[in-house]
Amino acid sequence: MVSYMKKILSYINLKGLKRQFIGYILFSLLICIVSIIVPYITGVYIDNLLEYRTKSVIYAFSMIVLIVNVLNILGNYFLNLCSAKLNTNLSFNLSNGIYEHLKRAPLSYFSEVDSAYLVSKVSDDSNTVVSFFLENCVEFFTQIITILISVYILCTIDFLLGVIIIFVIPLYILIYKYYRKKVFQANYEFKESQNFFFSKMTEQFSMIKYLKLQSLFGFFSRRLVKAFDSLYDKLIINVKVNYLFNNLNMIITLIINIVIIAYSGYKIISGNMSIGAFTMLNSYFSYLVVAATYYMGVGSTYQQALASVHRLEEVKNIREENNGKIRIKCIDSIVLNNVTFSYCTKEPLFKDITLELKKGLIYCIRGGNGTGKSSFINLIVGMNQDEYTGEILYNGIRLENLDMYYLRKEKIAICEQEPQLFNSSIKENILLGAELKEDVDVLDYWCEELQFEEKIHNLEETYDTIVSEGAKNLSGGEKQKISIIRSLIKKADLLIFDEATSALDSQSINLFLKIIERLKENKIIVVITHKSELINKADCVIDIEKYKEKI
């Protein structure tokens, strides 16, 4: 158990949150102390009131109760504030750390996983682990303090009764040991079914166009109902197991409660116990029950947290893609030697590619739909390092040894047929590749080169106009112009245009041709296209079909 607790704690990053955490501990201790002394004060008050029967006793104890409750209210306020801050920040830090790891997983991994399921899994499990930590990191020890003080007071009031109660505690431990594996398995399976159900819900809207186009309302509904049925079954099993685990203590509590009432009743009748002592006895026994129930609950939540840690471990154990350490100042040439590419261990997409891309030339890649033109681009920019044989060299250095993250960020610009635009300003969408450097003159220059400047300045907010979700307020040509300008501003050595002009009119295509003709002297330019005017401008045409014929 200690090793698993260490594993849970390893997921908690308190960097920058130590002040909030110390505050959380201090306010938790304050509330613990207040709650422990209240029954004692009440018992003493009853005995004093019955013995002295004076107003001064009422005034004194009323003031004490007022002070204690004010401290309790203030303590709870600040405790909840610290808890909210810690829970929010720790959950974000944990899930964000997992997401950062996932971003560096091989591209092939994402073709085999449901992204909605994955996000739901990481988010849910991160919240479960953080909640377990916050709920128990202090409470675990304050409940021990409560038990020790309660047992001491019970034994002080009546030693024999205190000893009997102490010997009942091991029963809770036995119950935990018996049920822990069942609780873990039930929680794990329930979480898996939750995430699966969420992914099927998301599927209906992520594929809404296809659903409507094929009129597959019933098909998608059946898939969702099937996932719900599985979730429902796991939910019922989980509820049953957790209920039995958390409530077996009720039988033990009931028996001890009857013993206390009967035993104390005889003591009071015989004059060997005061009414104040009886109220304290009941209150501190209740505290022991709460503490025992807490530790029973910790057993359950511990198994839930353990299931979440196990699932997070599965994600963390996903191998990161290779990324070398060497950074080159510029890209002068790219050489492929006998490269064969197979995607996800399937049959080779193309075979024995040997060619060189050099600065000063425009290369056109052509081939029919589905022949692997875009896959070829992904290959040469290092997106599929584990799925090819042969050599890919940048300036004579093997691709595997290069820091491809750096190269793709600084030295390579890729313009796709369907540009990825974000729900932010046009300026931010253009300048992503330039790390949002404020340079309106450069923006104006490239917009003017593509005759996009007039369109921008006719907008009320010009460059600050917000692109709607899914870029629905822009035409296909406007989206492609933004993507082209984004690539040109990046000042990369390798410019790749993947069907980047498919939505442009002939005038815009001519402007684009003039731009790349002018830039090619100091750049490697690769164009994927079916358009004859672009193919005719190329210095070298690479027919991807040729490499498929070898297979």
Coordinates of C-alpha atoms in Angstrom, one line a residue:
M1 CA 0.0 0.0 0.0
V2 CA 2.9 2.4 0.8
S3 CA 4.3 2.0 -2.7
Y4 CA 0.9 2.8 -4.2
M5 CA 0.5 5.9 -2.0
K6 CA 3.9 7.1 -3.2
K7 CA 2.7 6.6 -6.7
I8 CA -0.4 8.7 -6.0
L9 CA 1.7 11.4 -4.4
S10 CA 4.1 11.4 -7.4
Y11 CA 1.2 12.8 -9.5
I12 CA 0.8 15.8 -7.1
N13 CA 2.7 18.9 -8.1
L14 CA 2.6 21.6 -5.5
K15 CA 5.1 23.9 -7.3
G16 CA 3.8 27.5 -6.8
L17 CA 1.0 26.3 -4.5
K18 CA 2.9 25.8 -1.2
R19 CA 1.3 28.8 0.5
Q20 CA -2.2 27.6 -0.3
F21 CA -1.3 24.1 0.9
I22 CA 0.1 25.3 4.2
G23 CA -3.1 27.4 4.7
Y24 CA -5.1 24.3 3.9
I25 CA -3.3 22.3 6.6
L26 CA -3.6 25.1 9.2
F27 CA -7.3 25.7 8.7
S28 CA -7.9 21.9 8.7
L29 CA -6.2 21.6 12.0
L30 CA -8.1 24.6 13.4
I31 CA -11.5 23.0 12.5
C32 CA -10.3 19.6 13.9
I33 CA -9.4 21.2 17.3
V34 CA -12.7 23.2 17.4
S35 CA -14.8 20.1 16.6
I36 CA -13.0 18.0 19.3
I37 CA -13.5 20.5 22.1
V38 CA -17.2 21.3 21.5
P39 CA -18.6 18.1 23.1
Y40 CA -16.3 18.5 26.1
I41 CA -17.5 22.1 26.6
T42 CA -21.1 21.0 26.2
G43 CA -20.7 18.2 28.8
V44 CA -18.9 20.5 31.3
Y45 CA -21.6 23.1 30.8
I46 CA -24.5 20.7 31.5
D47 CA -22.8 19.4 34.7
N48 CA -21.9 23.0 35.9
L49 CA -25.5 24.2 35.2
L50 CA -27.0 21.3 37.1
E51 CA -24.6 21.8 40.0
Y52 CA -24.5 25.6 40.4
R53 CA -27.7 26.7 38.6
T54 CA -26.4 30.4 38.2
K55 CA -26.7 32.8 35.3
S56 CA -22.9 33.4 35.4
V57 CA -22.5 29.8 34.2
I58 CA -24.9 30.5 31.3
Y59 CA -23.1 33.8 30.3
A60 CA -19.6 32.3 30.5
F61 CA -20.4 29.2 28.5
S62 CA -22.4 31.2 25.9
M63 CA -19.4 33.4 25.3
I64 CA -17.2 30.4 24.9
V65 CA -19.6 28.7 22.4
L66 CA -19.8 32.0 20.5
I67 CA -16.0 32.3 20.2
V68 CA -15.6 28.6 19.2
N69 CA -18.3 28.8 16.5
V70 CA -16.9 32.1 15.0
L71 CA -13.6 30.3 14.7
N72 CA -15.3 27.4 13.1
I73 CA -17.1 29.6 10.5
L74 CA -14.0 31.5 9.6
G75 CA -11.9 28.4 9.5
N76 CA -14.4 26.7 7.2
Y77 CA -14.5 29.7 4.9
F78 CA -10.7 29.9 4.4
L79 CA -10.4 26.1 4.2
N80 CA -13.0 26.0 1.3
L81 CA -11.2 28.8 -0.4
C82 CA -7.8 27.1 -0.2
S83 CA -9.4 23.8 -1.2
A84 CA -10.9 25.3 -4.3
K85 CA -7.7 27.0 -5.4
L86 CA -5.6 23.8 -4.8
N87 CA -8.1 21.5 -6.4
T88 CA -8.4 23.6 -9.6
N89 CA -4.7 24.2 -10.0
L90 CA -3.6 20.7 -9.1
S91 CA -6.1 19.1 -11.5
F92 CA -5.0 21.3 -14.3
N93 CA -1.3 20.7 -13.6
L94 CA -1.8 17.0 -13.6
S95 CA -4.0 16.7 -16.7
N96 CA -1.9 19.2 -18.6
G97 CA 1.2 17.3 -17.8
I98 CA -0.4 14.1 -19.2
Y99 CA -1.6 16.0 -22.3
E100 CA 2.0 17.4 -22.9
H101 CA 3.2 13.8 -22.8
L102 CA 0.5 12.7 -25.2
K103 CA 1.3 15.4 -27.7
R104 CA 4.7 13.7 -28.1
A105 CA 3.3 10.3 -28.7
P106 CA 3.8 8.8 -32.3
L107 CA 1.2 10.0 -34.8
S108 CA 0.2 6.4 -35.4
Y109 CA -1.1 6.1 -31.8
F110 CA -3.8 8.6 -32.5
S111 CA -5.2 6.6 -35.4
E112 CA -6.0 3.8 -33.0
V113 CA -7.6 5.7 -30.1
D114 CA -10.8 7.6 -29.6
S115 CA -9.7 11.2 -28.7
A116 CA -12.9 12.0 -26.9
Y117 CA -12.5 8.8 -24.7
L118 CA -8.9 9.7 -24.1
V119 CA -9.6 13.3 -23.0
S120 CA -12.5 12.2 -20.7
K121 CA -10.3 9.5 -19.2
V122 CA -7.4 11.9 -18.4
S123 CA -9.7 14.6 -17.1
D124 CA -11.8 12.3 -14.9
D125 CA -8.8 10.4 -13.5
S126 CA -6.8 13.6 -12.8
N127 CA -9.8 15.0 -10.8
T128 CA -10.1 11.7 -8.9
V129 CA -6.4 11.5 -7.9
V130 CA -6.3 15.2 -6.8
S131 CA -9.6 14.9 -4.9
F132 CA -8.3 11.9 -3.0
F133 CA -5.1 13.7 -2.1
L134 CA -6.8 16.9 -0.9
E135 CA -9.6 15.1 1.0
N136 CA -7.2 12.8 2.8
C137 CA -3.7 14.4 3.1
V138 CA -4.7 16.2 6.3
E139 CA -8.0 14.4 7.2
F140 CA -6.1 11.1 7.6
F141 CA -4.0 12.5 10.4
T142 CA -6.7 14.7 12.0
Q143 CA -8.9 11.7 12.3
I144 CA -6.1 9.9 14.1
I145 CA -5.9 12.8 16.6
T146 CA -9.6 12.6 17.0
I147 CA -9.5 8.9 17.7
L148 CA -6.7 9.3 20.3
I149 CA -8.4 12.2 22.1
S150 CA -11.8 10.5 22.0
V151 CA -10.4 7.2 23.3
Y152 CA -8.6 9.1 26.1
I153 CA -11.8 10.9 27.1
L154 CA -13.9 7.7 26.9
C155 CA -11.4 5.8 29.1
T156 CA -11.3 8.7 31.5
I157 CA -15.1 8.7 31.8
D158 CA -15.3 4.8 32.0
F159 CA -12.2 2.7 31.4
L160 CA -14.0 -0.6 30.8
L161 CA -16.3 0.9 28.1
G162 CA -13.3 2.7 26.5
V163 CA -11.4 -0.6 26.2
I164 CA -14.4 -2.4 24.7
I165 CA -14.7 0.3 22.0
I166 CA -11.0 0.1 21.2
F167 CA -11.2 -3.6 20.5
V168 CA -14.1 -3.0 18.0
I169 CA -11.8 -1.0 15.7
P170 CA -10.0 -4.0 14.1
L171 CA -13.3 -5.2 12.7
Y172 CA -13.3 -2.2 10.3
I173 CA -9.8 -3.2 9.2
L174 CA -10.9 -6.8 8.4
I175 CA -13.9 -5.5 6.4
Y176 CA -11.5 -3.3 4.3
K177 CA -9.1 -6.2 3.6
Y178 CA -11.9 -8.4 2.5
Y179 CA -13.5 -5.9 0.1
R180 CA -10.6 -3.8 -1.3
K181 CA -10.0 -5.9 -4.5
K182 CA -13.6 -6.0 -5.3
V183 CA -14.0 -2.3 -4.9
F184 CA -10.9 -1.6 -7.1
Q185 CA -12.2 -3.8 -9.9
A186 CA -15.7 -2.4 -9.7
N187 CA -14.4 1.2 -9.9
Y188 CA -12.0 0.5 -12.7
E189 CA -14.6 -1.1 -14.9
F190 CA -17.1 1.6 -14.1
K191 CA -14.7 4.3 -15.2
E192 CA -13.8 2.5 -18.4
S193 CA -17.5 2.2 -19.3
Q194 CA -18.1 5.9 -18.4
N195 CA -15.4 7.0 -20.8
F196 CA -16.6 4.7 -23.5
F197 CA -20.1 6.0 -23.2
F198 CA -18.8 9.6 -23.4
S199 CA -16.9 8.8 -26.6
K200 CA -20.1 7.4 -28.2
M201 CA -22.0 10.5 -27.2
T202 CA -19.3 12.7 -28.8
E203 CA -19.2 10.5 -31.9
Q204 CA -22.8 11.4 -32.9
F205 CA -21.9 15.1 -33.2
S206 CA -18.3 14.8 -34.4
M207 CA -19.8 12.8 -37.4
I208 CA -23.1 14.8 -37.6
K209 CA -22.6 15.6 -41.3
Y210 CA -22.1 11.9 -42.2
L211 CA -25.0 10.9 -39.9
K212 CA -27.4 13.3 -41.7
L213 CA -26.0 12.6 -45.2
Q214 CA -26.6 8.8 -44.8
S215 CA -29.7 9.2 -42.5
L216 CA -28.1 6.9 -39.9
F217 CA -30.1 8.2 -36.9
G218 CA -31.1 4.7 -35.8
F219 CA -27.6 3.2 -36.3
F220 CA -25.9 5.9 -34.1
S221 CA -28.7 5.7 -31.5
R222 CA -28.2 1.9 -31.2
R223 CA -24.5 2.4 -30.7
L224 CA -25.2 4.9 -27.9
V225 CA -27.9 2.7 -26.3
K226 CA -25.5 -0.3 -26.4
A227 CA -22.8 1.8 -24.6
F228 CA -25.4 3.1 -22.1
D229 CA -26.5 -0.5 -21.3
S230 CA -22.9 -1.4 -20.5
L231 CA -22.5 1.7 -18.4
Y232 CA -25.7 1.0 -16.5
D233 CA -24.7 -2.6 -15.7
K234 CA -21.3 -1.4 -14.4
L235 CA -22.9 1.4 -12.4
I236 CA -25.2 -1.0 -10.6
I237 CA -22.4 -3.4 -9.8
N238 CA -20.2 -0.4 -8.6
V239 CA -23.0 1.0 -6.4
K240 CA -23.7 -2.4 -4.8
V241 CA -20.0 -3.2 -4.0
N242 CA -19.3 0.3 -2.6
Y243 CA -22.5 0.4 -0.6
L244 CA -21.8 -3.0 1.1
F245 CA -18.2 -1.9 1.7
N246 CA -19.1 1.5 3.2
N247 CA -22.1 0.4 5.3
L248 CA -21.1 -2.8 7.0
N249 CA -20.0 -0.7 9.9
M250 CA -23.6 0.2 10.6
I251 CA -24.2 -3.2 12.2
I252 CA -21.1 -2.8 14.4
T253 CA -22.1 0.8 15.3
L254 CA -25.7 -0.2 16.2
I255 CA -24.5 -2.9 18.6
I256 CA -22.0 -0.7 20.4
N257 CA -24.6 2.1 20.6
I258 CA -27.1 -0.2 22.4
V259 CA -24.3 -1.3 24.8
I260 CA -23.4 2.4 25.6
I261 CA -27.0 3.4 26.2
A262 CA -27.8 0.4 28.5
Y263 CA -24.5 0.6 30.3
S264 CA -24.6 4.4 30.8
G265 CA -28.2 4.2 31.9
Y266 CA -27.3 1.8 34.8
K267 CA -24.4 4.1 35.7
I268 CA -26.5 7.2 35.9
I269 CA -29.2 5.5 37.9
S270 CA -26.6 4.2 40.4
G271 CA -25.1 7.7 40.6
N272 CA -21.7 6.7 39.1
M273 CA -22.0 8.9 35.9
S274 CA -23.2 12.5 35.4
I275 CA -25.5 13.5 32.6
G276 CA -22.7 15.7 31.2
A277 CA -20.4 12.7 31.1
F278 CA -23.1 10.7 29.3
T279 CA -23.4 13.4 26.6
M280 CA -19.7 13.5 26.2
L281 CA -19.6 9.7 26.0
N282 CA -22.2 9.7 23.2
S283 CA -20.5 12.5 21.3
Y284 CA -17.0 11.0 21.4
F285 CA -18.3 7.6 20.5
S286 CA -20.0 9.3 17.5
Y287 CA -16.6 10.8 16.7
L288 CA -15.1 7.3 16.8
V289 CA -17.8 6.0 14.5
V290 CA -17.2 8.9 12.1
A291 CA -13.5 8.3 12.2
A292 CA -14.0 4.5 11.6
T293 CA -16.5 5.3 8.8
Y294 CA -13.9 7.8 7.3
Y295 CA -11.2 5.1 7.2
M296 CA -13.7 2.7 5.6
G297 CA -14.5 5.4 3.1
V298 CA -10.8 6.0 2.6
G299 CA -10.5 2.4 1.7
S300 CA -13.1 2.9 -1.0
T301 CA -11.8 6.2 -2.3
Y302 CA -8.3 4.8 -2.2
Q303 CA -9.3 2.0 -4.5
Q304 CA -11.0 4.6 -6.8
A305 CA -7.8 6.7 -6.8
L306 CA -5.7 3.6 -7.4
A307 CA -7.9 2.7 -10.4
S308 CA -7.4 6.2 -11.7
V309 CA -3.6 6.1 -11.1
H310 CA -3.5 2.7 -12.9
R311 CA -5.3 4.3 -15.9
L312 CA -3.1 7.4 -15.9
E313 CA 0.0 5.1 -15.8
E314 CA -1.3 3.4 -18.9
V315 CA -1.3 6.8 -20.7
K316 CA 2.1 7.8 -19.3
N317 CA 3.6 4.6 -20.4
I318 CA 2.7 5.4 -24.0
R319 CA 6.1 5.7 -25.8
E320 CA 7.0 9.2 -26.9
E321 CA 8.1 9.6 -30.5
N322 CA 11.8 10.0 -31.2
N323 CA 13.1 13.6 -31.5
G324 CA 16.8 14.2 -31.9
K325 CA 19.0 16.9 -30.3
I326 CA 20.8 18.4 -33.3
R327 CA 19.6 21.8 -34.5
I328 CA 20.7 23.0 -37.9
K329 CA 20.7 26.8 -38.8
C330 CA 19.2 26.2 -42.2
I331 CA 17.9 23.5 -44.5
D332 CA 20.0 23.3 -47.7
S333 CA 19.1 19.9 -48.9
I334 CA 16.9 16.9 -48.1
V335 CA 17.9 13.4 -49.4
L336 CA 15.9 10.2 -49.4
N337 CA 17.9 7.0 -49.9
N338 CA 15.9 3.8 -50.6
V339 CA 13.0 4.9 -48.4
T340 CA 10.1 2.5 -48.0
F341 CA 7.1 3.7 -46.0
S342 CA 4.4 1.5 -44.4
Y343 CA 1.7 3.2 -42.3
C344 CA 0.7 1.4 -39.1
T345 CA 2.5 -1.9 -40.2
K346 CA 0.3 -2.3 -43.3
E347 CA 1.5 -3.0 -46.8
P348 CA 4.1 -0.4 -48.0
L349 CA 2.5 2.8 -49.3
F350 CA 5.5 3.4 -51.5
K351 CA 8.8 1.7 -51.9
D352 CA 12.5 2.5 -52.7
I353 CA 12.2 6.3 -53.0
T354 CA 15.6 7.8 -53.8
L355 CA 15.6 11.6 -54.5
E356 CA 17.1 14.9 -53.4
L357 CA 15.4 18.2 -52.7
K358 CA 17.6 21.3 -53.0
K359 CA 17.3 25.0 -52.5
G360 CA 16.6 27.1 -55.5
L361 CA 14.0 24.7 -57.0
I362 CA 10.3 24.2 -57.0
Y363 CA 9.2 20.5 -56.8
C364 CA 5.8 19.4 -57.7
I365 CA 4.4 16.1 -56.3
R366 CA 1.6 14.6 -58.3
G367 CA -0.5 11.5 -58.2
G368 CA -4.1 10.3 -58.0
N369 CA -6.2 10.5 -54.9
G370 CA -5.1 8.1 -52.2
T371 CA -1.7 7.5 -53.7
G372 CA 0.1 8.9 -50.6
K373 CA 1.1 12.4 -51.6
S374 CA 0.3 13.9 -48.1
S375 CA 1.8 10.9 -46.4
F376 CA 5.0 11.5 -48.4
I377 CA 5.1 15.1 -46.9
N378 CA 4.4 13.8 -43.4
L379 CA 7.3 11.4 -43.9
I380 CA 9.9 13.9 -45.0
V381 CA 9.1 16.3 -42.1
G382 CA 9.5 13.5 -39.6
M383 CA 5.9 12.8 -38.6
N384 CA 6.3 9.0 -39.1
Q385 CA 9.8 8.2 -38.0
D386 CA 9.1 4.6 -36.9
E387 CA 7.3 3.6 -40.1
Y388 CA 9.9 3.7 -42.8
T389 CA 13.1 2.0 -43.7
G390 CA 16.1 3.6 -45.5
E391 CA 17.6 7.1 -44.9
I392 CA 16.2 10.6 -44.8
L393 CA 19.0 13.2 -44.5
Y394 CA 18.8 16.9 -43.8
N395 CA 22.1 18.6 -44.8
G396 CA 23.7 15.1 -44.6
I397 CA 22.4 14.4 -41.1
R398 CA 19.9 11.6 -40.4
L399 CA 16.4 12.8 -39.6
E400 CA 16.3 10.7 -36.4
N401 CA 19.2 12.7 -35.0
L402 CA 17.6 16.1 -35.7
D403 CA 15.4 18.2 -33.4
M404 CA 12.4 18.0 -35.7
Y405 CA 10.2 19.9 -33.3
Y406 CA 12.5 22.9 -33.7
L407 CA 12.8 22.5 -37.4
R408 CA 9.0 22.3 -37.9
K409 CA 8.6 25.3 -35.7
E410 CA 11.3 27.5 -37.2
K411 CA 12.5 26.2 -40.5
I412 CA 9.6 24.3 -42.1
A413 CA 6.2 25.8 -43.1
I414 CA 3.4 23.6 -44.2
C415 CA 0.2 25.0 -45.9
E416 CA -2.6 22.5 -46.1
Q417 CA -5.7 22.2 -48.3
E418 CA -8.0 22.5 -45.3
P419 CA -6.2 25.1 -43.1
Q420 CA -6.5 24.8 -39.3
L421 CA -8.0 28.1 -38.2
F422 CA -8.8 29.0 -34.6
N423 CA -11.6 30.9 -32.9
S424 CA -9.4 34.0 -32.5
S425 CA -8.5 37.1 -34.5
I426 CA -7.3 37.0 -38.1
K427 CA -3.9 38.5 -36.9
E428 CA -3.4 35.7 -34.4
N429 CA -4.4 33.1 -37.0
I430 CA -1.8 34.4 -39.4
L431 CA 1.0 35.0 -36.9
L432 CA 1.0 31.6 -35.2
G433 CA 4.1 30.6 -37.1
A434 CA 5.8 33.8 -36.0
E435 CA 5.0 33.4 -32.3
L436 CA 2.6 36.4 -32.4
K437 CA 5.3 38.9 -33.1
E438 CA 3.7 42.3 -33.7
D439 CA 4.6 43.3 -37.2
V440 CA 1.7 44.8 -39.0
D441 CA 3.9 46.0 -41.9
V442 CA 4.9 42.5 -42.8
L443 CA 1.2 41.5 -42.5
D444 CA 0.2 44.2 -44.9
Y445 CA 3.0 43.3 -47.3
W446 CA 2.0 39.7 -47.7
C447 CA -1.8 40.5 -47.7
E448 CA -1.1 43.0 -50.5
E449 CA 0.9 40.4 -52.4
L450 CA -2.1 38.1 -52.4
Q451 CA -4.6 40.9 -52.9
F452 CA -6.1 40.1 -49.5
E453 CA -5.3 43.5 -47.9
E454 CA -8.5 45.2 -49.2
K455 CA -10.6 42.4 -47.8
I456 CA -8.9 42.8 -44.4
H457 CA -9.2 46.6 -44.2
N458 CA -12.9 46.5 -45.3
L459 CA -13.6 44.6 -42.1
E460 CA -14.7 46.7 -39.2
E461 CA -12.1 45.2 -36.9
T462 CA -9.5 44.7 -39.7
Y463 CA -6.9 42.2 -38.4
D464 CA -8.7 41.9 -35.0
T465 CA -11.8 40.5 -36.6
I466 CA -12.6 37.2 -34.9
V467 CA -12.7 34.0 -37.0
S468 CA -15.8 32.1 -36.0
E469 CA -15.8 28.5 -34.7
G470 CA -15.0 26.3 -37.8
A471 CA -14.1 29.5 -39.7
K472 CA -17.7 29.7 -41.1
N473 CA -17.4 33.5 -41.6
L474 CA -14.6 33.0 -44.2
S475 CA -14.8 31.5 -47.7
G476 CA -12.6 28.6 -48.8
G477 CA -10.3 30.9 -50.7
E478 CA -10.0 33.4 -47.8
K479 CA -9.0 30.5 -45.5
Q480 CA -6.3 29.4 -47.9
K481 CA -4.9 32.9 -48.3
I482 CA -4.6 33.2 -44.5
S483 CA -2.8 29.8 -44.4
I484 CA -0.5 30.8 -47.3
I485 CA 0.4 34.1 -45.6
R486 CA 1.0 32.3 -42.3
S487 CA 3.5 30.1 -44.1
L488 CA 5.3 33.0 -45.9
I489 CA 5.6 35.1 -42.7
K490 CA 7.4 32.2 -41.0
K491 CA 10.5 32.8 -43.2
A492 CA 11.1 29.0 -43.4
D493 CA 13.7 27.3 -45.5
L494 CA 11.3 24.5 -46.6
L495 CA 7.9 25.6 -47.9
I496 CA 5.3 22.9 -48.5
F497 CA 2.0 23.7 -50.1
D498 CA -0.4 20.7 -50.0
E499 CA -3.2 21.5 -52.4
A500 CA -3.0 25.0 -50.9
T501 CA -4.5 26.7 -53.9
S502 CA -7.5 24.4 -54.6
A503 CA -10.0 27.1 -53.6
L504 CA -8.2 30.1 -55.2
D505 CA -9.4 31.8 -58.4
S506 CA -7.0 32.0 -61.4
Q507 CA -5.9 35.5 -60.6
S508 CA -4.9 34.5 -57.0
I509 CA -3.1 31.4 -58.3
N510 CA -1.0 33.6 -60.7
L511 CA -0.1 35.9 -57.8
F512 CA 0.9 32.8 -55.7
L513 CA 3.1 31.5 -58.6
K514 CA 4.9 34.8 -58.9
I515 CA 5.6 34.7 -55.1
I516 CA 7.1 31.2 -55.0
E517 CA 9.1 31.9 -58.2
R518 CA 10.6 34.9 -56.5
L519 CA 11.3 33.1 -53.2
K520 CA 12.7 29.9 -54.6
E521 CA 16.3 31.0 -54.8
N522 CA 16.8 30.6 -51.0
K523 CA 14.2 28.0 -50.3
I524 CA 13.1 24.5 -51.0
I525 CA 9.6 24.7 -52.3
V526 CA 7.3 21.6 -52.6
V527 CA 3.9 21.8 -54.1
I528 CA 1.3 19.1 -54.2
T529 CA -1.3 19.9 -56.9
H530 CA -3.4 18.7 -59.8
K531 CA -3.4 22.1 -61.4
S532 CA -1.5 22.2 -64.7
E533 CA -0.4 25.9 -64.3
L534 CA 1.4 24.9 -61.1
I535 CA 2.9 21.7 -62.5
N536 CA 4.2 23.7 -65.5
K537 CA 6.0 26.1 -63.2
A538 CA 7.8 23.3 -61.3
D539 CA 11.5 22.7 -61.9
C540 CA 11.1 19.0 -61.0
V541 CA 8.0 16.9 -61.0
I542 CA 7.8 13.9 -58.7
D543 CA 5.3 11.3 -59.8
I544 CA 4.4 9.4 -56.6
E545 CA 2.7 6.7 -58.7
K546 CA 6.2 5.6 -59.9
Y547 CA 7.1 4.5 -56.4
K548 CA 3.9 2.5 -56.0
E549 CA 4.6 0.5 -59.1
K550 CA 7.6 -1.0 -57.4
I551 CA 5.4 -2.6 -54.7

